[in-house]
Amino acid sequence: MITITTTEGLAAYCEMAAQAPYVTVDTEFLRERTYYSKLCLVQLAVPPRAGLSTEDEAVLVDPLAKGIDLQPLYDLMADTRVVKVFHAARQDLEIFYIQGKVLPEPLFDTQVAAMVCGFGEQVGYETLVRKIAKEGLDKTSRFTDWSRRPLTDAQKTYALADVTHLRQIYEFLAGEIEKSGRQKWVAEELTILTSPETYVVEPEQAWKRVKTRTTSGKFLAAVKELAAFRESYSQSRDIPRSRVYKDDALLELASTKPKSSEDLNRSRLLLREARKGDIADGILAAIAKAAAYRTEDMPKVDESRDKLQVNPALADMLRVLLKAKSDNANVAAKLIASASELDMIAAGERHVPSLKGWRAEVFGNDALRLCKGELALAVKGQRVEVIEV
């Protein structure tokens, strides 16, 4: 097993990998004590080829090695001649984007491809290894602290398995997708993964991730400002949000609206460290800023879903139809429509943005047909019809 610890060694491997049709990639990282993921290990493998030893095909890259520069790796990720293959790529891509300012292109995510090929929703890597590669995985190193050195041989073997089996999985799934002609389906699903906006959390938008049932404008204004301060503070110091204050404490603050350090000390849920210093100052400033909101500027929650007049019988029929059609087409139902999207259709919605990629045909006010490839759903009045395309 080769572990690359120098920039020169990484550059040599990446130069060789740039001549391959694809490279499989995985990362190991820690995030428990930081806001951003701490990259601890990168695994790379190219397809077997003449003149290349097994050890040279798959390598480990140690990003914690003293003096190593990962730029050759980022250059490989940006090389459009080589397909970059991941499984469940989102967290890996976030690391590459945040640390290297690059998103791998072109990208192939075997979890997405597996949904298109009928392996179910969010299928795990272990399942694909078992079903496609006909191998098992040793999971004893699953909960390793990847930042500790030296790594044991068992840890290295476990890490390399994440990219060596991935080669066979990729080749199988890519072949199945080509036979079915569903390359566009995969490309559509990868759009979010390859968008930089996916990996950037704007502090002003952080409040939307805080779950609350209260719709009061003044309350939501406080939630928005408190969440924005927490996000900015966490990002600037690279610490978890929970180290600043947790959601339950945030909601308590939005409700009590403290105006002084004495008020903060009365909080039941606020951490002791947050009752003084920069965090306390930030909390009080956020509450004061929220108090100055004009009525028209106060944030509002989207209540459109709650107001939908869903016909439950029609929604159930759509679910049955969707399952029947997706099973018949050997594709995960989630790729066609989610339960909430079917509810929207059953409620009479005729423009469902999240169903992009479908060809929609509307006949009058009471009929709708949605088509995608060889699949179709139809609603007419209170009836569901199966339409063959």
GROMACS .gro file of C-alpha atoms in nm:
model
  389
    1MET     CA    1   0.000   0.000   0.000
    2ILE     CA    2   0.143   0.333  -0.110
    3THR     CA    3   0.082   0.643   0.101
    4ILE     CA    4   0.175   0.967  -0.072
    5THR     CA    5   0.320   1.223   0.167
    6THR     CA    6   0.496   1.468  -0.068
    7THR     CA    7   0.382   1.717  -0.329
    8GLU     CA    8   0.618   1.556  -0.582
    9GLY     CA    9   0.471   1.211  -0.524
   10LEU     CA   10   0.117   1.346  -0.554
   11ALA     CA   11   0.200   1.532  -0.875
   12ALA     CA   12   0.348   1.215  -1.029
   13TYR     CA   13   0.043   1.006  -0.945
   14CYS     CA   14  -0.202   1.273  -1.067
   15GLU     CA   15  -0.007   1.308  -1.392
   16MET     CA   16  -0.044   0.933  -1.446
   17ALA     CA   17  -0.414   0.940  -1.346
   18ALA     CA   18  -0.479   1.218  -1.597
   19GLN     CA   19  -0.413   0.961  -1.872
   20ALA     CA   20  -0.685   0.727  -1.742
   21PRO     CA   21  -1.051   0.739  -1.851
   22TYR     CA   22  -1.163   0.770  -1.489
   23VAL     CA   23  -1.037   0.790  -1.133
   24THR     CA   24  -1.228   0.673  -0.827
   25VAL     CA   25  -1.210   0.905  -0.526
   26ASP     CA   26  -1.302   0.900  -0.159
   27THR     CA   27  -1.206   1.103   0.146
   28GLU     CA   28  -1.187   1.053   0.520
   29PHE     CA   29  -1.247   1.354   0.740
   30LEU     CA   30  -1.349   1.477   1.084
   31ARG     CA   31  -1.610   1.742   1.161
   32GLU     CA   32  -1.703   1.696   1.524
   33ARG     CA   33  -1.485   1.980   1.650
   34THR     CA   34  -1.487   2.220   1.354
   35TYR     CA   35  -1.731   2.407   1.130
   36TYR     CA   36  -1.559   2.296   0.812
   37SER     CA   37  -1.459   1.935   0.755
   38LYS     CA   38  -1.097   1.856   0.839
   39LEU     CA   39  -0.956   1.653   0.551
   40CYS     CA   40  -0.753   1.363   0.692
   41LEU     CA   41  -0.708   1.121   0.401
   42VAL     CA   42  -0.774   1.098   0.028
   43GLN     CA   43  -0.805   0.766  -0.156
   44LEU     CA   44  -0.752   0.743  -0.532
   45ALA     CA   45  -0.761   0.456  -0.781
   46VAL     CA   46  -0.737   0.425  -1.158
   47PRO     CA   47  -0.855   0.128  -1.367
   48PRO     CA   48  -0.613  -0.164  -1.402
   49ARG     CA   49  -0.389  -0.137  -1.707
   50ALA     CA   50  -0.080  -0.299  -1.856
   51GLY     CA   51   0.250  -0.195  -1.701
   52LEU     CA   52   0.087  -0.066  -1.382
   53SER     CA   53   0.128  -0.264  -1.062
   54THR     CA   54  -0.167  -0.319  -0.831
   55GLU     CA   55  -0.006  -0.096  -0.567
   56ASP     CA   56   0.042   0.184  -0.818
   57GLU     CA   57  -0.325   0.171  -0.922
   58ALA     CA   58  -0.468   0.264  -0.582
   59VAL     CA   59  -0.299   0.501  -0.337
   60LEU     CA   60  -0.361   0.694  -0.019
   61VAL     CA   61  -0.280   1.064   0.001
   62ASP     CA   62  -0.196   1.207   0.342
   63PRO     CA   63  -0.309   1.572   0.348
   64LEU     CA   64  -0.174   1.604   0.703
   65ALA     CA   65   0.184   1.526   0.594
   66LYS     CA   66   0.419   1.816   0.662
   67GLY     CA   67   0.475   2.040   0.360
   68ILE     CA   68   0.240   1.860   0.118
   69ASP     CA   69   0.051   2.080  -0.130
   70LEU     CA   70  -0.273   1.931  -0.265
   71GLN     CA   71  -0.282   2.149  -0.577
   72PRO     CA   72  -0.196   1.856  -0.812
   73LEU     CA   73  -0.504   1.678  -0.675
   74TYR     CA   74  -0.723   1.983  -0.731
   75ASP     CA   75  -0.588   2.012  -1.085
   76LEU     CA   76  -0.683   1.649  -1.149
   77MET     CA   77  -1.034   1.716  -1.015
   78ALA     CA   78  -1.068   2.001  -1.266
   79ASP     CA   79  -0.933   1.798  -1.562
   80THR     CA   80  -1.238   1.745  -1.784
   81ARG     CA   81  -1.070   1.457  -1.970
   82VAL     CA   82  -1.102   1.229  -1.667
   83VAL     CA   83  -1.429   1.118  -1.508
   84LYS     CA   84  -1.421   1.152  -1.128
   85VAL     CA   85  -1.614   0.870  -0.962
   86PHE     CA   86  -1.749   0.903  -0.605
   87HIS     CA   87  -2.012   0.730  -0.395
   88ALA     CA   88  -2.248   0.969  -0.212
   89ALA     CA   89  -2.026   1.258  -0.316
   90ARG     CA   90  -2.179   1.556  -0.138
   91GLN     CA   91  -1.948   1.577   0.164
   92ASP     CA   92  -1.641   1.494  -0.044
   93LEU     CA   93  -1.728   1.767  -0.293
   94GLU     CA   94  -1.784   2.018  -0.015
   95ILE     CA   95  -1.427   1.958   0.103
   96PHE     CA   96  -1.282   2.003  -0.245
   97TYR     CA   97  -1.483   2.318  -0.302
   98ILE     CA   98  -1.410   2.480   0.035
   99GLN     CA   99  -1.041   2.387   0.048
  100GLY     CA  100  -0.944   2.372  -0.320
  101LYS     CA  101  -1.204   2.600  -0.481
  102VAL     CA  102  -1.279   2.325  -0.732
  103LEU     CA  103  -1.572   2.095  -0.808
  104PRO     CA  104  -1.479   1.769  -0.983
  105GLU     CA  105  -1.581   1.765  -1.349
  106PRO     CA  106  -1.706   1.547  -1.506
  107LEU     CA  107  -1.864   1.379  -1.205
  108PHE     CA  108  -2.017   1.033  -1.162
  109ASP     CA  109  -2.189   0.950  -0.833
  110THR     CA  110  -2.258   0.579  -0.797
  111GLN     CA  111  -2.530   0.639  -0.537
  112VAL     CA  112  -2.724   0.852  -0.787
  113ALA     CA  113  -2.655   0.608  -1.069
  114ALA     CA  114  -2.772   0.317  -0.852
  115MET     CA  115  -3.110   0.488  -0.803
  116VAL     CA  116  -3.146   0.518  -1.180
  117CYS     CA  117  -3.059   0.149  -1.212
  118GLY     CA  118  -3.317   0.026  -0.962
  119PHE     CA  119  -3.106  -0.033  -0.651
  120GLY     CA  120  -3.336   0.180  -0.437
  121GLU     CA  121  -3.302   0.519  -0.272
  122GLN     CA  122  -2.975   0.625  -0.106
  123VAL     CA  123  -2.823   0.279  -0.145
  124GLY     CA  124  -2.508   0.231   0.062
  125TYR     CA  125  -2.163   0.152  -0.073
  126GLU     CA  126  -2.150  -0.177   0.116
  127THR     CA  127  -2.468  -0.292  -0.057
  128LEU     CA  128  -2.328  -0.214  -0.402
  129VAL     CA  129  -2.001  -0.391  -0.319
  130ARG     CA  130  -2.197  -0.699  -0.218
  131LYS     CA  131  -2.441  -0.696  -0.510
  132ILE     CA  132  -2.213  -0.586  -0.793
  133ALA     CA  133  -1.856  -0.666  -0.691
  134LYS     CA  134  -1.966  -0.981  -0.502
  135GLU     CA  135  -1.733  -0.892  -0.217
  136GLY     CA  136  -1.767  -0.809   0.151
  137LEU     CA  137  -1.628  -0.512   0.343
  138ASP     CA  138  -1.437  -0.523   0.670
  139LYS     CA  139  -1.606  -0.254   0.881
  140THR     CA  140  -1.381  -0.278   1.188
  141SER     CA  141  -1.211   0.055   1.104
  142ARG     CA  142  -1.536   0.235   1.030
  143PHE     CA  143  -1.519   0.472   1.327
  144THR     CA  144  -1.150   0.552   1.305
  145ASP     CA  145  -1.011   0.886   1.413
  146TRP     CA  146  -0.853   0.955   1.076
  147SER     CA  147  -0.650   1.247   1.209
  148ARG     CA  148  -0.429   1.023   1.423
  149ARG     CA  149  -0.096   0.902   1.291
  150PRO     CA  150   0.040   0.655   1.211
  151LEU     CA  151  -0.246   0.471   1.041
  152THR     CA  152  -0.247   0.094   1.083
  153ASP     CA  153  -0.242  -0.148   0.791
  154ALA     CA  154  -0.602  -0.240   0.875
  155GLN     CA  155  -0.708   0.123   0.849
  156LYS     CA  156  -0.528   0.165   0.520
  157THR     CA  157  -0.684  -0.152   0.377
  158TYR     CA  158  -1.029  -0.034   0.485
  159ALA     CA  159  -0.975   0.307   0.326
  160LEU     CA  160  -0.844   0.167  -0.004
  161ALA     CA  161  -1.146  -0.064  -0.035
  162ASP     CA  162  -1.360   0.248  -0.074
  163VAL     CA  163  -1.201   0.316  -0.414
  164THR     CA  164  -1.087  -0.024  -0.543
  165HIS     CA  165  -1.434  -0.185  -0.546
  166LEU     CA  166  -1.574   0.143  -0.673
  167ARG     CA  167  -1.407   0.080  -1.010
  168GLN     CA  168  -1.615  -0.232  -1.079
  169ILE     CA  169  -1.930  -0.063  -0.948
  170TYR     CA  170  -1.875   0.237  -1.175
  171GLU     CA  171  -1.814   0.029  -1.487
  172PHE     CA  172  -2.125  -0.181  -1.421
  173LEU     CA  173  -2.356   0.113  -1.351
  174ALA     CA  174  -2.220   0.323  -1.637
  175GLY     CA  175  -2.287   0.031  -1.872
  176GLU     CA  176  -2.642  -0.015  -1.743
  177ILE     CA  177  -2.719   0.355  -1.780
  178GLU     CA  178  -2.584   0.359  -2.134
  179LYS     CA  179  -2.801   0.060  -2.224
  180SER     CA  180  -3.112   0.224  -2.078
  181GLY     CA  181  -3.035   0.563  -2.234
  182ARG     CA  182  -3.082   0.741  -1.901
  183GLN     CA  183  -2.762   0.946  -1.899
  184LYS     CA  184  -2.973   1.261  -1.887
  185TRP     CA  185  -3.148   1.140  -1.572
  186VAL     CA  186  -2.815   1.106  -1.394
  187ALA     CA  187  -2.698   1.444  -1.523
  188GLU     CA  188  -3.014   1.612  -1.390
  189GLU     CA  189  -2.963   1.463  -1.044
  190LEU     CA  190  -2.599   1.575  -1.037
  191THR     CA  191  -2.689   1.937  -1.109
  192ILE     CA  192  -2.726   2.021  -0.740
  193LEU     CA  193  -2.403   1.841  -0.648
  194THR     CA  194  -2.205   2.036  -0.908
  195SER     CA  195  -2.346   2.375  -0.809
  196PRO     CA  196  -2.120   2.593  -0.589
  197GLU     CA  197  -2.430   2.730  -0.413
  198THR     CA  198  -2.482   2.384  -0.257
  199TYR     CA  199  -2.169   2.425  -0.046
  200VAL     CA  200  -2.197   2.787   0.063
  201VAL     CA  201  -2.409   2.872   0.367
  202GLU     CA  202  -2.497   3.241   0.368
  203PRO     CA  203  -2.544   3.365   0.726
  204GLU     CA  204  -2.852   3.562   0.622
  205GLN     CA  205  -3.020   3.240   0.509
  206ALA     CA  206  -2.920   3.026   0.808
  207TRP     CA  207  -3.249   3.092   0.992
  208LYS     CA  208  -3.435   2.877   0.740
  209ARG     CA  209  -3.262   2.571   0.884
  210VAL     CA  210  -3.394   2.639   1.234
  211LYS     CA  211  -3.715   2.447   1.298
  212THR     CA  212  -3.991   2.644   1.465
  213ARG     CA  213  -4.369   2.640   1.460
  214THR     CA  214  -4.400   3.008   1.550
  215THR     CA  215  -4.485   3.238   1.260
  216SER     CA  216  -4.471   3.571   1.444
  217GLY     CA  217  -4.275   3.826   1.242
  218LYS     CA  218  -4.096   3.969   1.548
  219PHE     CA  219  -4.000   3.622   1.667
  220LEU     CA  220  -3.872   3.520   1.322
  221ALA     CA  221  -3.674   3.842   1.293
  222ALA     CA  222  -3.491   3.753   1.613
  223VAL     CA  223  -3.437   3.396   1.489
  224LYS     CA  224  -3.294   3.531   1.163
  225GLU     CA  225  -3.046   3.766   1.330
  226LEU     CA  226  -2.941   3.517   1.596
  227ALA     CA  227  -2.886   3.246   1.334
  228ALA     CA  228  -2.691   3.488   1.113
  229PHE     CA  229  -2.459   3.586   1.398
  230ARG     CA  230  -2.405   3.222   1.497
  231GLU     CA  231  -2.323   3.124   1.139
  232SER     CA  232  -2.077   3.410   1.089
  233TYR     CA  233  -1.912   3.346   1.424
  234SER     CA  234  -1.881   2.972   1.357
  235GLN     CA  235  -1.740   3.023   1.010
  236SER     CA  236  -1.484   3.282   1.115
  237ARG     CA  237  -1.351   3.066   1.399
  238ASP     CA  238  -1.409   2.726   1.234
  239ILE     CA  239  -1.606   2.586   1.526
  240PRO     CA  240  -1.937   2.393   1.527
  241ARG     CA  241  -2.258   2.594   1.558
  242SER     CA  242  -2.342   2.403   1.875
  243ARG     CA  243  -2.030   2.544   2.039
  244VAL     CA  244  -2.182   2.893   2.005
  245TYR     CA  245  -2.538   2.799   2.103
  246LYS     CA  246  -2.773   2.520   2.006
  247ASP     CA  247  -3.106   2.563   1.830
  248ASP     CA  248  -3.308   2.526   2.149
  249ALA     CA  249  -3.109   2.808   2.311
  250LEU     CA  250  -3.148   3.019   1.997
  251LEU     CA  251  -3.526   2.979   2.009
  252GLU     CA  252  -3.528   3.064   2.380
  253LEU     CA  253  -3.332   3.383   2.308
  254ALA     CA  254  -3.567   3.476   2.023
  255SER     CA  255  -3.858   3.439   2.262
  256THR     CA  256  -3.714   3.615   2.570
  257LYS     CA  257  -3.524   3.882   2.372
  258PRO     CA  258  -3.255   3.962   2.631
  259LYS     CA  259  -3.134   4.322   2.649
  260SER     CA  260  -2.845   4.290   2.895
  261SER     CA  261  -2.588   4.049   3.034
  262GLU     CA  262  -2.814   4.006   3.337
  263ASP     CA  263  -3.090   3.885   3.105
  264LEU     CA  264  -2.850   3.640   2.941
  265ASN     CA  265  -2.760   3.495   3.279
  266ARG     CA  266  -3.127   3.406   3.332
  267SER     CA  267  -3.128   3.178   3.029
  268ARG     CA  268  -3.187   2.810   3.102
  269LEU     CA  269  -3.031   2.678   2.783
  270LEU     CA  270  -2.746   2.912   2.694
  271LEU     CA  271  -2.396   2.775   2.748
  272ARG     CA  272  -2.193   2.947   3.018
  273GLU     CA  273  -1.929   3.054   2.766
  274ALA     CA  274  -2.196   3.230   2.560
  275ARG     CA  275  -2.304   3.459   2.844
  276LYS     CA  276  -1.996   3.677   2.820
  277GLY     CA  277  -1.745   3.814   2.572
  278ASP     CA  278  -1.791   3.822   2.195
  279ILE     CA  279  -2.080   3.576   2.186
  280ALA     CA  280  -2.281   3.767   2.446
  281ASP     CA  281  -2.215   4.093   2.260
  282GLY     CA  282  -2.322   3.929   1.933
  283ILE     CA  283  -2.644   3.798   2.085
  284LEU     CA  284  -2.744   4.135   2.226
  285ALA     CA  285  -2.657   4.308   1.899
  286ALA     CA  286  -2.865   4.054   1.702
  287ILE     CA  287  -3.167   4.107   1.929
  288ALA     CA  288  -3.134   4.485   1.896
  289LYS     CA  289  -3.106   4.460   1.518
  290ALA     CA  290  -3.416   4.239   1.500
  291ALA     CA  291  -3.612   4.486   1.714
  292ALA     CA  292  -3.549   4.757   1.454
  293TYR     CA  293  -3.710   4.558   1.169
  294ARG     CA  294  -3.996   4.728   0.991
  295THR     CA  295  -4.309   4.517   0.959
  296GLU     CA  296  -4.268   4.478   0.584
  297ASP     CA  297  -3.909   4.353   0.628
  298MET     CA  298  -3.985   4.081   0.879
  299PRO     CA  299  -3.917   3.727   0.753
  300LYS     CA  300  -4.207   3.501   0.671
  301VAL     CA  301  -4.231   3.125   0.660
  302ASP     CA  302  -4.368   2.954   0.352
  303GLU     CA  303  -4.714   2.835   0.451
  304SER     CA  304  -4.823   2.739   0.101
  305ARG     CA  305  -4.773   2.367   0.172
  306ASP     CA  306  -4.993   2.386   0.483
  307LYS     CA  307  -5.270   2.550   0.283
  308LEU     CA  308  -5.281   2.284   0.013
  309GLN     CA  309  -5.622   2.119  -0.019
  310VAL     CA  310  -5.489   1.772  -0.087
  311ASN     CA  311  -5.732   1.510  -0.208
  312PRO     CA  312  -5.605   1.214   0.002
  313ALA     CA  313  -5.760   0.947  -0.218
  314LEU     CA  314  -5.605   1.097  -0.529
  315ALA     CA  315  -5.268   1.136  -0.356
  316ASP     CA  316  -5.274   0.769  -0.252
  317MET     CA  317  -5.361   0.662  -0.604
  318LEU     CA  318  -5.073   0.867  -0.741
  319ARG     CA  319  -4.835   0.697  -0.496
  320VAL     CA  320  -4.954   0.354  -0.606
  321LEU     CA  321  -4.922   0.451  -0.970
  322LEU     CA  322  -4.576   0.595  -0.917
  323LYS     CA  323  -4.456   0.282  -0.740
  324ALA     CA  324  -4.598   0.058  -1.011
  325LYS     CA  325  -4.439   0.262  -1.290
  326SER     CA  326  -4.103   0.301  -1.114
  327ASP     CA  327  -4.085  -0.071  -1.028
  328ASN     CA  328  -4.170  -0.159  -1.386
  329ALA     CA  329  -3.902   0.078  -1.515
  330ASN     CA  330  -3.649  -0.039  -1.251
  331VAL     CA  331  -3.581   0.307  -1.113
  332ALA     CA  332  -3.612   0.462  -0.766
  333ALA     CA  333  -3.946   0.640  -0.728
  334LYS     CA  334  -3.770   0.937  -0.565
  335LEU     CA  335  -3.609   1.024  -0.899
  336ILE     CA  336  -3.951   1.068  -1.057
  337ALA     CA  337  -4.140   1.253  -0.785
  338SER     CA  338  -4.139   1.289  -0.408
  339ALA     CA  339  -4.440   1.239  -0.184
  340SER     CA  340  -4.476   1.614  -0.134
  341GLU     CA  341  -4.473   1.670  -0.510
  342LEU     CA  342  -4.750   1.415  -0.556
  343ASP     CA  343  -4.950   1.594  -0.285
  344MET     CA  344  -4.912   1.918  -0.477
  345ILE     CA  345  -5.044   1.756  -0.793
  346ALA     CA  346  -5.328   1.595  -0.600
  347ALA     CA  347  -5.413   1.939  -0.458
  348GLY     CA  348  -5.462   2.076  -0.807
  349GLU     CA  349  -5.121   2.235  -0.857
  350ARG     CA  350  -5.039   2.242  -1.225
  351HIS     CA  351  -4.693   2.395  -1.206
  352VAL     CA  352  -4.458   2.202  -0.980
  353PRO     CA  353  -4.107   2.346  -1.027
  354SER     CA  354  -3.933   2.050  -0.864
  355LEU     CA  355  -4.067   1.824  -1.140
  356LYS     CA  356  -3.842   1.986  -1.398
  357GLY     CA  357  -3.725   1.741  -1.658
  358TRP     CA  358  -4.078   1.620  -1.720
  359ARG     CA  359  -4.278   1.716  -2.025
  360ALA     CA  360  -4.600   1.859  -1.888
  361GLU     CA  361  -4.913   1.883  -2.096
  362VAL     CA  362  -5.219   2.054  -1.952
  363PHE     CA  363  -5.563   1.991  -2.097
  364GLY     CA  364  -5.808   2.249  -1.969
  365ASN     CA  365  -5.819   2.307  -1.595
  366ASP     CA  366  -5.875   1.955  -1.477
  367ALA     CA  367  -5.628   1.736  -1.664
  368LEU     CA  368  -5.253   1.701  -1.650
  369ARG     CA  369  -5.009   1.459  -1.805
  370LEU     CA  370  -4.645   1.438  -1.701
  371CYS     CA  371  -4.403   1.242  -1.913
  372LYS     CA  372  -4.036   1.160  -1.868
  373GLY     CA  373  -3.873   0.910  -2.097
  374GLU     CA  374  -4.088   0.599  -2.097
  375LEU     CA  375  -4.274   0.694  -1.778
  376ALA     CA  376  -4.598   0.886  -1.744
  377LEU     CA  377  -4.836   0.997  -1.473
  378ALA     CA  378  -5.176   1.142  -1.544
  379VAL     CA  379  -5.443   1.316  -1.343
  380LYS     CA  380  -5.784   1.397  -1.482
  381GLY     CA  381  -6.041   1.538  -1.248
  382GLN     CA  382  -6.051   1.290  -0.961
  383ARG     CA  383  -5.916   1.001  -1.165
  384VAL     CA  384  -5.566   0.868  -1.217
  385GLU     CA  385  -5.494   0.722  -1.556
  386VAL     CA  386  -5.197   0.519  -1.680
  387ILE     CA  387  -5.076   0.659  -2.009
  388GLU     CA  388  -4.829   0.479  -2.230
  389VAL     CA  389  -4.590   0.718  -2.400
   0.00000   0.00000   0.00000
